[in-house]
mmCIF file of C-alpha atoms and ligand atoms in Angstrom:
data_model
loop_
_atom_site.group_PDB
_atom_site.id
_atom_site.type_symbol
_atom_site.label_atom_id
_atom_site.label_comp_id
_atom_site.label_asym_id
_atom_site.label_seq_id
_atom_site.Cartn_x
_atom_site.Cartn_y
_atom_site.Cartn_z
ATOM 1 C CA MET A 295 38.115 -2.680 -109.991
ATOM 2 C CA THR A 296 39.645 -5.924 -111.584
ATOM 3 C CA GLY A 297 42.697 -8.076 -110.614
ATOM 4 C CA MET A 298 44.772 -10.351 -112.888
ATOM 5 C CA ALA A 299 48.257 -11.615 -112.596
ATOM 6 C CA ASP A 300 51.026 -11.619 -115.308
ATOM 7 C CA ASN A 301 53.967 -13.696 -114.548
ATOM 8 C CA ASP A 302 54.733 -12.504 -110.934
ATOM 9 C CA ILE A 303 52.994 -9.142 -111.110
ATOM 10 C CA THR A 304 49.358 -8.562 -109.994
ATOM 11 C CA HIS A 305 47.494 -5.750 -111.564
ATOM 12 C CA LEU A 306 44.375 -4.047 -110.259
ATOM 13 C CA GLN A 307 42.504 -1.189 -111.498
ATOM 14 C CA VAL A 308 41.019 1.714 -109.612
ATOM 15 C CA ALA A 309 37.754 2.202 -111.607
ATOM 16 C CA LEU A 310 36.946 6.082 -111.646
ATOM 17 C CA GLY A 311 35.897 6.493 -115.247
ATOM 18 C CA PRO A 312 38.346 8.672 -117.323
ATOM 19 C CA ARG A 313 40.449 9.001 -114.247
ATOM 20 C CA SER A 314 40.764 5.167 -113.692
ATOM 21 C CA TYR A 315 44.351 3.967 -113.095
ATOM 22 C CA PRO A 316 46.429 0.655 -112.624
ATOM 23 C CA ILE A 317 48.049 -0.476 -109.460
ATOM 24 C CA HIS A 318 51.017 -2.790 -110.231
ATOM 25 C CA ILE A 319 52.026 -5.216 -107.425
ATOM 26 C CA GLY A 320 55.184 -7.452 -107.423
ATOM 27 C CA SER A 321 58.916 -7.850 -106.758
ATOM 28 C CA ASN A 322 61.504 -5.912 -108.475
ATOM 29 C CA LEU A 323 59.117 -3.609 -110.462
ATOM 30 C CA LEU A 324 61.641 -0.696 -110.410
ATOM 31 C CA ASP A 325 63.604 -2.566 -112.979
ATOM 32 C CA ARG A 326 60.430 -2.771 -115.123
ATOM 33 C CA ALA A 327 59.348 0.801 -114.557
ATOM 34 C CA ASP A 328 59.884 1.739 -118.224
ATOM 35 C CA GLN A 329 57.510 -0.829 -119.251
ATOM 36 C CA LEU A 330 54.921 -0.680 -116.555
ATOM 37 C CA LEU A 331 54.899 3.254 -116.724
ATOM 38 C CA ALA A 332 55.342 3.647 -120.494
ATOM 39 C CA ASP A 333 51.499 4.875 -120.984
ATOM 40 C CA GLN A 334 52.038 7.507 -118.476
ATOM 41 C CA LEU A 335 55.481 8.658 -119.238
ATOM 42 C CA SER A 336 56.608 8.031 -122.799
ATOM 43 C CA GLY A 337 57.798 11.256 -124.609
ATOM 44 C CA ARG A 338 56.859 13.633 -121.453
ATOM 45 C CA GLN A 339 58.916 15.681 -119.068
ATOM 46 C CA ALA A 340 58.997 14.147 -115.784
ATOM 47 C CA VAL A 341 60.332 14.933 -112.211
ATOM 48 C CA ILE A 342 61.266 12.370 -109.811
ATOM 49 C CA LEU A 343 60.502 13.467 -106.130
ATOM 50 C CA SER A 344 62.266 11.569 -103.313
ATOM 51 C CA ASP A 345 63.082 12.253 -99.747
ATOM 52 C CA SER A 346 66.820 12.030 -98.441
ATOM 53 C CA HIS A 347 66.291 8.269 -97.636
ATOM 54 C CA THR A 348 64.562 6.933 -100.845
ATOM 55 C CA GLY A 349 66.713 9.224 -103.253
ATOM 56 C CA PRO A 350 70.099 7.625 -102.475
ATOM 57 C CA LEU A 351 68.694 4.111 -102.392
ATOM 58 C CA TYR A 352 66.619 4.167 -105.625
ATOM 59 C CA ALA A 353 66.535 7.414 -107.670
ATOM 60 C CA ALA A 354 69.665 6.507 -109.820
ATOM 61 C CA ARG A 355 67.940 3.074 -110.644
ATOM 62 C CA LEU A 356 64.829 4.687 -111.626
ATOM 63 C CA THR A 357 66.281 7.282 -113.535
ATOM 64 C CA GLU A 358 68.401 4.791 -115.574
ATOM 65 C CA LYS A 359 65.178 2.982 -116.507
ATOM 66 C CA LEU A 360 62.971 6.071 -117.148
ATOM 67 C CA ALA A 361 65.350 8.581 -118.943
ATOM 68 C CA PRO A 362 65.306 6.681 -122.169
ATOM 69 C CA ILE A 363 61.527 6.921 -122.360
ATOM 70 C CA THR A 364 60.897 10.434 -120.990
ATOM 71 C CA ARG A 365 61.498 13.599 -122.909
ATOM 72 C CA ARG A 366 63.323 15.204 -119.945
ATOM 73 C CA LEU A 367 63.903 13.829 -116.454
ATOM 74 C CA ASP A 368 64.957 15.579 -113.291
ATOM 75 C CA HIS A 369 65.255 14.531 -109.767
ATOM 76 C CA LEU A 370 64.319 16.804 -106.642
ATOM 77 C CA GLU A 371 64.798 15.694 -103.155
ATOM 78 C CA ILE A 372 63.051 16.776 -99.776
ATOM 79 C CA ALA A 373 64.128 16.057 -96.204
ATOM 80 C CA ALA A 374 62.893 12.720 -94.888
ATOM 81 C CA GLY A 375 60.283 13.113 -92.301
ATOM 82 C CA GLU A 376 56.897 14.385 -91.464
ATOM 83 C CA ALA A 377 58.058 18.025 -91.094
ATOM 84 C CA SER A 378 58.314 18.184 -94.879
ATOM 85 C CA LYS A 379 54.696 17.968 -95.154
ATOM 86 C CA SER A 380 54.521 21.712 -94.389
ATOM 87 C CA MET A 381 53.458 24.708 -96.101
ATOM 88 C CA ALA A 382 57.117 25.883 -96.122
ATOM 89 C CA SER A 383 58.471 22.799 -97.946
ATOM 90 C CA TYR A 384 55.320 22.763 -100.309
ATOM 91 C CA ALA A 385 56.248 26.559 -101.288
ATOM 92 C CA ASP A 386 59.866 25.576 -101.688
ATOM 93 C CA LEU A 387 59.009 22.638 -103.880
ATOM 94 C CA MET A 388 56.682 24.630 -106.147
ATOM 95 C CA ASP A 389 59.531 27.236 -106.485
ATOM 96 C CA ARG A 390 62.040 24.452 -107.561
ATOM 97 C CA LEU A 391 59.608 22.776 -109.924
ATOM 98 C CA LEU A 392 58.832 26.074 -111.645
ATOM 99 C CA GLY A 393 62.339 26.897 -111.576
ATOM 100 C CA LEU A 394 62.912 23.721 -113.751
ATOM 101 C CA GLY A 395 60.867 25.239 -116.657
ATOM 102 C CA VAL A 396 57.742 22.936 -116.673
ATOM 103 C CA ASP A 397 54.540 22.917 -118.447
ATOM 104 C CA ARG A 398 51.005 21.090 -118.022
ATOM 105 C CA GLN A 399 52.415 18.034 -119.634
ATOM 106 C CA LEU A 400 54.784 17.486 -116.765
ATOM 107 C CA VAL A 401 54.374 14.256 -114.799
ATOM 108 C CA LEU A 402 55.558 14.130 -111.061
ATOM 109 C CA ILE A 403 56.922 10.794 -109.743
ATOM 110 C CA ALA A 404 56.490 10.231 -106.019
ATOM 111 C CA LEU A 405 59.231 7.873 -105.008
ATOM 112 C CA GLY A 406 58.921 7.457 -101.174
ATOM 113 C CA GLY A 407 56.437 6.755 -98.387
ATOM 114 C CA GLY A 408 53.484 8.764 -97.323
ATOM 115 C CA VAL A 409 55.187 11.915 -96.721
ATOM 116 C CA VAL A 410 56.577 12.122 -100.214
ATOM 117 C CA GLY A 411 53.295 10.746 -101.778
ATOM 118 C CA ASP A 412 50.941 13.174 -99.983
ATOM 119 C CA LEU A 413 53.227 16.279 -100.694
ATOM 120 C CA THR A 414 53.919 15.263 -104.314
ATOM 121 C CA GLY A 415 50.203 14.545 -104.984
ATOM 122 C CA PHE A 416 49.205 18.039 -103.643
ATOM 123 C CA ALA A 417 51.921 19.662 -105.619
ATOM 124 C CA ALA A 418 50.528 17.855 -108.684
ATOM 125 C CA ALA A 419 47.015 18.819 -107.808
ATOM 126 C CA SER A 420 47.984 22.598 -107.553
ATOM 127 C CA LEU A 421 51.000 23.009 -110.036
ATOM 128 C CA LEU A 422 49.799 24.968 -112.951
ATOM 129 C CA ARG A 423 46.191 24.001 -111.847
ATOM 130 C CA GLY A 424 46.998 20.391 -111.985
ATOM 131 C CA VAL A 425 49.383 18.146 -113.536
ATOM 132 C CA ASP A 426 49.676 14.306 -113.729
ATOM 133 C CA PHE A 427 51.635 12.207 -111.120
ATOM 134 C CA VAL A 428 52.523 8.624 -110.506
ATOM 135 C CA GLN A 429 53.054 6.848 -107.174
ATOM 136 C CA ILE A 430 55.958 4.568 -106.452
ATOM 137 C CA PRO A 431 55.358 3.809 -102.775
ATOM 138 C CA THR A 432 58.519 2.674 -100.923
ATOM 139 C CA SER A 433 56.911 1.957 -97.344
ATOM 140 C CA LEU A 434 54.275 -0.795 -96.542
ATOM 141 C CA LEU A 435 52.032 1.955 -95.359
ATOM 142 C CA ALA A 436 52.121 3.683 -98.616
ATOM 143 C CA GLN A 437 51.863 0.496 -100.625
ATOM 144 C CA VAL A 438 48.524 -0.578 -98.721
ATOM 145 C CA ASP A 439 46.921 2.781 -98.112
ATOM 146 C CA SER A 440 48.306 6.434 -98.812
ATOM 147 C CA SER A 441 49.442 5.803 -102.406
ATOM 148 C CA VAL A 442 46.162 4.683 -103.671
ATOM 149 C CA GLY A 443 43.050 6.761 -103.571
ATOM 150 C CA GLY A 444 44.128 10.188 -104.303
ATOM 151 C CA LYS A 445 44.311 11.808 -100.867
ATOM 152 C CA THR A 446 46.970 14.500 -100.889
ATOM 153 C CA GLY A 447 47.764 17.317 -98.649
ATOM 154 C CA ILE A 448 50.031 18.917 -96.015
ATOM 155 C CA ASN A 449 50.031 19.324 -92.196
ATOM 156 C CA MET A 450 48.956 22.674 -90.587
ATOM 157 C CA THR A 451 49.541 23.968 -87.054
ATOM 158 C CA ALA A 452 45.854 23.071 -86.274
ATOM 159 C CA GLY A 453 46.295 19.443 -87.491
ATOM 160 C CA LYS A 454 47.320 16.819 -90.005
ATOM 161 C CA ASN A 455 46.296 16.899 -93.719
ATOM 162 C CA LEU A 456 43.971 19.857 -93.061
ATOM 163 C CA VAL A 457 45.122 21.600 -96.439
ATOM 164 C CA GLY A 458 44.975 19.300 -99.567
ATOM 165 C CA ALA A 459 43.083 17.953 -102.457
ATOM 166 C CA PHE A 460 41.473 14.870 -103.896
ATOM 167 C CA TRP A 461 43.834 14.299 -106.883
ATOM 168 C CA GLN A 462 44.254 10.675 -108.252
ATOM 169 C CA PRO A 463 47.495 9.413 -109.268
ATOM 170 C CA ARG A 464 47.802 7.936 -113.118
ATOM 171 C CA ALA A 465 49.446 4.817 -111.781
ATOM 172 C CA VAL A 466 50.696 3.123 -108.622
ATOM 173 C CA LEU A 467 53.812 0.818 -108.781
ATOM 174 C CA ALA A 468 53.998 -1.243 -105.484
ATOM 175 C CA ASP A 469 57.440 -2.915 -105.571
ATOM 176 C CA LEU A 470 57.468 -5.334 -102.641
ATOM 177 C CA SER A 471 61.427 -5.417 -102.941
ATOM 178 C CA LEU A 472 61.672 -1.976 -101.825
ATOM 179 C CA LEU A 473 60.343 -2.982 -98.390
ATOM 180 C CA ALA A 474 63.671 -4.858 -97.564
ATOM 181 C CA SER A 475 65.232 -1.409 -96.715
ATOM 182 C CA LEU A 476 62.443 -0.372 -94.330
ATOM 183 C CA PRO A 477 63.394 -0.195 -90.703
ATOM 184 C CA GLU A 478 61.430 -2.925 -88.880
ATOM 185 C CA ARG A 479 59.395 -0.429 -86.773
ATOM 186 C CA GLU A 480 58.199 1.142 -90.013
ATOM 187 C CA LEU A 481 57.295 -2.321 -91.309
ATOM 188 C CA ARG A 482 55.201 -3.018 -88.248
ATOM 189 C CA ALA A 483 53.565 0.451 -88.394
ATOM 190 C CA GLY A 484 52.541 -0.557 -92.141
ATOM 191 C CA TYR A 485 51.354 -3.838 -91.176
ATOM 192 C CA ALA A 486 48.765 -2.168 -88.712
ATOM 193 C CA GLU A 487 47.241 -0.240 -91.818
ATOM 194 C CA THR A 488 47.111 -3.636 -93.553
ATOM 195 C CA VAL A 489 45.242 -5.322 -90.944
ATOM 196 C CA LYS A 490 42.926 -2.364 -90.946
ATOM 197 C CA TYR A 491 41.316 -3.848 -94.026
ATOM 198 C CA GLY A 492 40.279 -7.114 -92.338
ATOM 199 C CA LEU A 493 39.122 -5.285 -89.292
ATOM 200 C CA LEU A 494 36.835 -2.879 -91.245
ATOM 201 C CA GLY A 495 35.332 -5.364 -93.781
ATOM 202 C CA ASP A 496 36.977 -8.836 -94.329
ATOM 203 C CA ALA A 497 36.936 -11.136 -91.261
ATOM 204 C CA ASP A 498 38.447 -13.895 -93.447
ATOM 205 C CA PHE A 499 41.412 -11.526 -94.194
ATOM 206 C CA PHE A 500 41.815 -10.829 -90.404
ATOM 207 C CA SER A 501 41.862 -14.613 -89.672
ATOM 208 C CA TRP A 502 44.514 -15.046 -92.533
ATOM 209 C CA ALA A 503 46.613 -12.274 -91.010
ATOM 210 C CA GLU A 504 46.519 -13.896 -87.455
ATOM 211 C CA ALA A 505 47.982 -17.043 -89.216
ATOM 212 C CA HIS A 506 50.435 -15.273 -91.547
ATOM 213 C CA GLY A 507 51.246 -11.902 -90.033
ATOM 214 C CA ALA A 508 54.719 -13.078 -88.838
ATOM 215 C CA GLU A 509 55.717 -14.204 -92.365
ATOM 216 C CA CYS A 510 54.508 -10.904 -93.638
ATOM 217 C CA LEU A 511 56.834 -9.133 -91.318
ATOM 218 C CA ALA A 512 59.695 -11.519 -92.318
ATOM 219 C CA LEU A 513 59.014 -10.280 -95.899
ATOM 220 C CA ASP A 514 58.160 -13.541 -97.320
ATOM 221 C CA PRO A 515 57.430 -12.319 -100.816
ATOM 222 C CA ALA A 516 54.214 -14.641 -101.327
ATOM 223 C CA VAL A 517 52.706 -13.662 -98.273
ATOM 224 C CA LEU A 518 53.659 -9.880 -98.472
ATOM 225 C CA GLY A 519 52.193 -9.924 -102.156
ATOM 226 C CA ARG A 520 48.898 -11.282 -100.891
ATOM 227 C CA ALA A 521 48.600 -8.828 -98.089
ATOM 228 C CA VAL A 522 49.391 -5.950 -100.331
ATOM 229 C CA TYR A 523 46.913 -7.096 -102.966
ATOM 230 C CA GLN A 524 44.115 -7.776 -100.601
ATOM 231 C CA ALA A 525 44.538 -4.355 -98.948
ATOM 232 C CA CYS A 526 44.894 -2.553 -102.425
ATOM 233 C CA ARG A 527 41.890 -4.540 -103.703
ATOM 234 C CA MET A 528 39.608 -3.422 -101.025
ATOM 235 C CA LYS A 529 40.963 0.314 -101.057
ATOM 236 C CA ALA A 530 40.500 0.281 -104.863
ATOM 237 C CA GLU A 531 36.846 -0.961 -104.516
ATOM 238 C CA ILE A 532 35.839 1.502 -101.818
ATOM 239 C CA VAL A 533 37.612 4.453 -103.532
ATOM 240 C CA GLY A 534 35.846 3.446 -106.771
ATOM 241 C CA THR A 535 32.411 3.759 -105.171
ATOM 242 C CA ASP A 536 33.142 6.893 -102.756
ATOM 243 C CA GLU A 537 36.090 8.743 -104.229
ATOM 244 C CA THR A 538 35.688 11.875 -101.841
ATOM 245 C CA GLU A 539 34.638 10.266 -98.683
ATOM 246 C CA SER A 540 31.082 11.188 -98.565
ATOM 247 C CA ASP A 541 30.159 7.876 -96.776
ATOM 248 C CA ARG A 542 31.708 4.474 -97.351
ATOM 249 C CA ARG A 543 35.357 5.661 -97.666
ATOM 250 C CA MET A 544 35.056 6.927 -94.065
ATOM 251 C CA LEU A 545 35.326 3.126 -93.010
ATOM 252 C CA LEU A 546 39.049 3.490 -94.063
ATOM 253 C CA ASN A 547 39.505 5.717 -91.143
ATOM 254 C CA LEU A 548 38.901 2.986 -88.604
ATOM 255 C CA GLY A 549 41.173 3.695 -85.575
ATOM 256 C CA HIS A 550 42.131 7.153 -87.190
ATOM 257 C CA SER A 551 40.187 9.540 -85.101
ATOM 258 C CA PHE A 552 41.737 8.059 -81.954
ATOM 259 C CA GLY A 553 45.213 7.685 -83.609
ATOM 260 C CA HIS A 554 45.140 11.358 -84.914
ATOM 261 C CA ALA A 555 44.567 12.578 -81.493
ATOM 262 C CA LEU A 556 47.411 10.536 -80.101
ATOM 263 C CA GLU A 557 49.744 11.579 -82.931
ATOM 264 C CA ALA A 558 48.710 15.276 -82.341
ATOM 265 C CA GLU A 559 49.562 14.917 -78.602
ATOM 266 C CA ALA A 560 52.863 13.297 -79.386
ATOM 267 C CA GLY A 561 53.800 16.141 -81.596
ATOM 268 C CA TYR A 562 54.747 14.259 -84.828
ATOM 269 C CA ASP A 563 58.364 14.134 -83.578
ATOM 270 C CA GLY A 564 58.800 10.481 -84.542
ATOM 271 C CA ARG A 565 57.878 9.046 -80.946
ATOM 272 C CA LEU A 566 54.747 7.649 -82.304
ATOM 273 C CA LEU A 567 54.527 6.620 -85.913
ATOM 274 C CA HIS A 568 51.150 6.991 -87.862
ATOM 275 C CA GLY A 569 50.720 3.125 -88.079
ATOM 276 C CA GLU A 570 51.422 2.717 -84.463
ATOM 277 C CA ALA A 571 48.917 5.570 -83.637
ATOM 278 C CA VAL A 572 46.457 3.526 -85.926
ATOM 279 C CA SER A 573 47.179 0.242 -84.040
ATOM 280 C CA LEU A 574 46.292 1.982 -80.624
ATOM 281 C CA GLY A 575 43.404 3.663 -82.230
ATOM 282 C CA MET A 576 41.861 0.525 -83.769
ATOM 283 C CA VAL A 577 42.051 -1.241 -80.345
ATOM 284 C CA MET A 578 40.456 1.938 -78.872
ATOM 285 C CA ALA A 579 37.672 1.864 -81.505
ATOM 286 C CA PHE A 580 36.915 -1.849 -80.693
ATOM 287 C CA ASP A 581 37.001 -1.227 -76.925
ATOM 288 C CA PHE A 582 34.859 1.859 -77.198
ATOM 289 C CA SER A 583 32.323 -0.212 -79.361
ATOM 290 C CA VAL A 584 32.354 -2.861 -76.518
ATOM 291 C CA ARG A 585 31.654 -0.178 -74.062
ATOM 292 C CA LEU A 586 28.785 1.056 -75.893
ATOM 293 C CA GLY A 587 27.265 -2.452 -76.279
ATOM 294 C CA LEU A 588 27.906 -2.588 -80.105
ATOM 295 C CA CYS A 589 30.567 -5.656 -80.032
ATOM 296 C CA GLU A 590 31.465 -8.466 -78.078
ATOM 297 C CA ALA A 591 34.417 -8.260 -75.840
ATOM 298 C CA GLN A 592 36.046 -11.367 -77.278
ATOM 299 C CA SER A 593 36.494 -9.692 -80.767
ATOM 300 C CA ALA A 594 38.302 -6.645 -79.089
ATOM 301 C CA SER A 595 40.567 -9.170 -77.184
ATOM 302 C CA ARG A 596 41.358 -10.910 -80.433
ATOM 303 C CA VAL A 597 42.283 -7.558 -82.103
ATOM 304 C CA ARG A 598 44.526 -6.513 -79.238
ATOM 305 C CA GLN A 599 46.192 -9.908 -78.958
ATOM 306 C CA HIS A 600 47.015 -10.037 -82.652
ATOM 307 C CA LEU A 601 48.528 -6.496 -82.830
ATOM 308 C CA ALA A 602 50.490 -6.995 -79.711
ATOM 309 C CA ARG A 603 51.939 -10.382 -81.058
ATOM 310 C CA MET A 604 53.198 -8.286 -84.175
ATOM 311 C CA GLY A 605 54.964 -6.015 -81.814
ATOM 312 C CA LEU A 606 52.580 -3.084 -82.218
ATOM 313 C CA PRO A 607 51.298 -0.888 -79.264
ATOM 314 C CA VAL A 608 47.866 -1.734 -77.963
ATOM 315 C CA SER A 609 47.321 0.188 -74.869
ATOM 316 C CA ALA A 610 48.120 3.430 -72.940
ATOM 317 C CA ALA A 611 50.880 1.533 -71.208
ATOM 318 C CA ASP A 612 52.479 1.327 -74.775
ATOM 319 C CA LEU A 613 52.609 5.056 -75.273
ATOM 320 C CA PRO A 614 56.003 6.683 -75.536
ATOM 321 C CA ALA A 615 57.603 7.556 -72.419
ATOM 322 C CA GLY A 616 56.806 11.010 -71.336
ATOM 323 C CA LEU A 617 53.447 11.128 -73.000
ATOM 324 C CA ARG A 618 51.260 8.696 -70.864
ATOM 325 C CA GLN A 619 52.258 10.525 -67.712
ATOM 326 C CA THR A 620 51.268 13.932 -68.677
ATOM 327 C CA SER A 621 48.309 15.305 -66.719
ATOM 328 C CA GLY A 622 45.123 16.299 -68.436
ATOM 329 C CA LEU A 623 45.882 13.806 -71.392
ATOM 330 C CA ALA A 624 42.314 12.414 -71.672
ATOM 331 C CA ASP A 625 40.895 16.048 -71.932
ATOM 332 C CA ARG A 626 43.369 16.952 -74.566
ATOM 333 C CA LEU A 627 42.720 13.779 -76.620
ATOM 334 C CA THR A 628 38.846 14.555 -76.300
ATOM 335 C CA ARG A 629 39.643 18.171 -77.690
ATOM 336 C CA HIS A 630 41.734 16.850 -80.451
ATOM 337 C CA MET A 631 38.936 14.559 -81.442
ATOM 338 C CA ALA A 632 36.408 17.207 -81.513
ATOM 339 C CA LYS A 633 38.583 19.116 -84.254
ATOM 340 C CA ASP A 634 38.829 15.919 -86.441
ATOM 341 C CA LYS A 635 37.856 16.339 -90.081
ATOM 342 C CA LYS A 636 35.171 13.768 -89.527
ATOM 343 C CA VAL A 637 33.198 16.145 -87.390
ATOM 344 C CA ARG A 638 30.193 17.158 -89.433
ATOM 345 C CA ASN A 639 27.902 20.169 -88.427
ATOM 346 C CA GLY A 640 29.707 19.956 -84.965
ATOM 347 C CA ARG A 641 28.719 16.248 -84.341
ATOM 348 C CA LEU A 642 31.269 13.914 -83.721
ATOM 349 C CA ARG A 643 31.289 10.942 -85.928
ATOM 350 C CA LEU A 644 33.516 7.857 -85.517
ATOM 351 C CA VAL A 645 33.974 4.610 -87.217
ATOM 352 C CA LEU A 646 33.013 1.915 -84.675
ATOM 353 C CA VAL A 647 32.487 -1.883 -85.107
ATOM 354 C CA ARG A 648 29.741 -4.474 -84.583
ATOM 355 C CA ALA A 649 32.316 -7.352 -85.121
ATOM 356 C CA ILE A 650 35.717 -8.054 -86.823
ATOM 357 C CA GLY A 651 34.949 -7.249 -90.461
ATOM 358 C CA ALA A 652 32.044 -5.146 -89.703
ATOM 359 C CA ALA A 653 32.907 -1.491 -89.330
ATOM 360 C CA PHE A 654 30.356 1.288 -89.515
ATOM 361 C CA VAL A 655 30.008 4.911 -89.105
ATOM 362 C CA ALA A 656 28.487 5.885 -85.838
ATOM 363 C CA GLU A 657 26.818 9.344 -85.987
ATOM 364 C CA ASP A 658 26.291 11.855 -83.121
ATOM 365 C CA ILE A 659 28.708 10.211 -80.607
ATOM 366 C CA SER A 660 28.029 11.539 -77.132
ATOM 367 C CA GLY A 661 30.971 13.669 -75.951
ATOM 368 C CA ASP A 662 30.326 12.575 -72.316
ATOM 369 C CA GLN A 663 30.775 8.851 -73.082
ATOM 370 C CA LEU A 664 33.844 9.549 -75.191
ATOM 371 C CA SER A 665 35.596 11.551 -72.581
ATOM 372 C CA ALA A 666 34.690 8.900 -69.873
ATOM 373 C CA PHE A 667 36.171 6.280 -72.113
ATOM 374 C CA LEU A 668 39.294 8.211 -72.791
ATOM 375 C CA ALA A 669 39.713 9.062 -68.937
ATOM 376 C CA ASP A 670 39.517 5.180 -68.251
ATOM 377 C CA TRP A 671 41.728 4.349 -71.136
ATOM 378 C CA VAL A 672 44.468 6.711 -70.070
ATOM 379 C CA GLU A 673 44.516 5.092 -66.599
ATOM 380 C CA GLY A 674 44.786 1.721 -68.212
HETATM 381 N N1 LIG B 1947 43.588 6.621 -95.617
HETATM 382 C C1 LIG B 1947 42.248 6.724 -95.764
HETATM 383 C C2 LIG B 1947 41.818 6.966 -97.186
HETATM 384 O O1 LIG B 1947 42.562 7.075 -97.949
HETATM 385 O O2 LIG B 1947 40.520 7.319 -97.302
#
């Protein structure tokens, strides 16, 4: 993994041997997509996949830039929202792609947030047994997390992302200017995933976020660029050492086991965004670590205070109306957590912390301690 700047663009490299790829970070990159993606797209057939929000905003601009360098360029749109990460929309997308008349030289271009990126990536992993794809993430969450690292997939009735593949993109273009059209709530949710990198492995980055988080949410380009760069740098480094999450990559799931349980409980209906669930989940991971005697209470307070100051949910009292009051919530959260992908040989593993910037994978968590913690957490 290397980082270098050229004018106002920063370039990182995810080092995975022959599957290595660049991450370009900067403002107004869409207008330079023809140069930045020339290696991946020149002379090839490509299909832009957007959703019903990102298509009308950006597809025409991107098409104008890429049509001259591609052999043929099409644009397909999916409905915006988590519901599109389903088996039904995956099957529909495959039929539409095959209907265009494609071969294995095809390149898919994901133009959207996490939903578009995850679905496009899984389509790329499986279409004709695998075609190339590039990521143009349009949300902060996708820029700092989901567009990098090759996790692709769809949701099943049993849970999120339970069918998918590790399939790395050929390039990631993180255009900071696209974040200006993001609803403020989505921006905050993406900020939670950004801060996660400080909490899991870089205490200095968390201190920096405490000082500059507000400027980041105000879209100050220099501050935002630094935050996206730091996050992608850490993610690229971790993915480069553990692509398929056999150990170290698990740290990127800080707050996610708790968060996924809350999302499952909320029903993916938009009442609780993924980044909001991660914010709650990270505070829970710190609180649970304090309860187990692993971490000082002062660190957990600092985390809670910062996330709350950034307008993110941090406690059960912040859960959407109608969710907190449901009876049996703690039991259902415990059951969701027992089904998580991080369970290995029936034993529950959780990312916990010894301090800010010092996450680790705790094996063999006691179900009783976890359910007692969740019961207290729900009561507030
Ligand atoms: N979002 C966690 C990972 O990519 O591993």
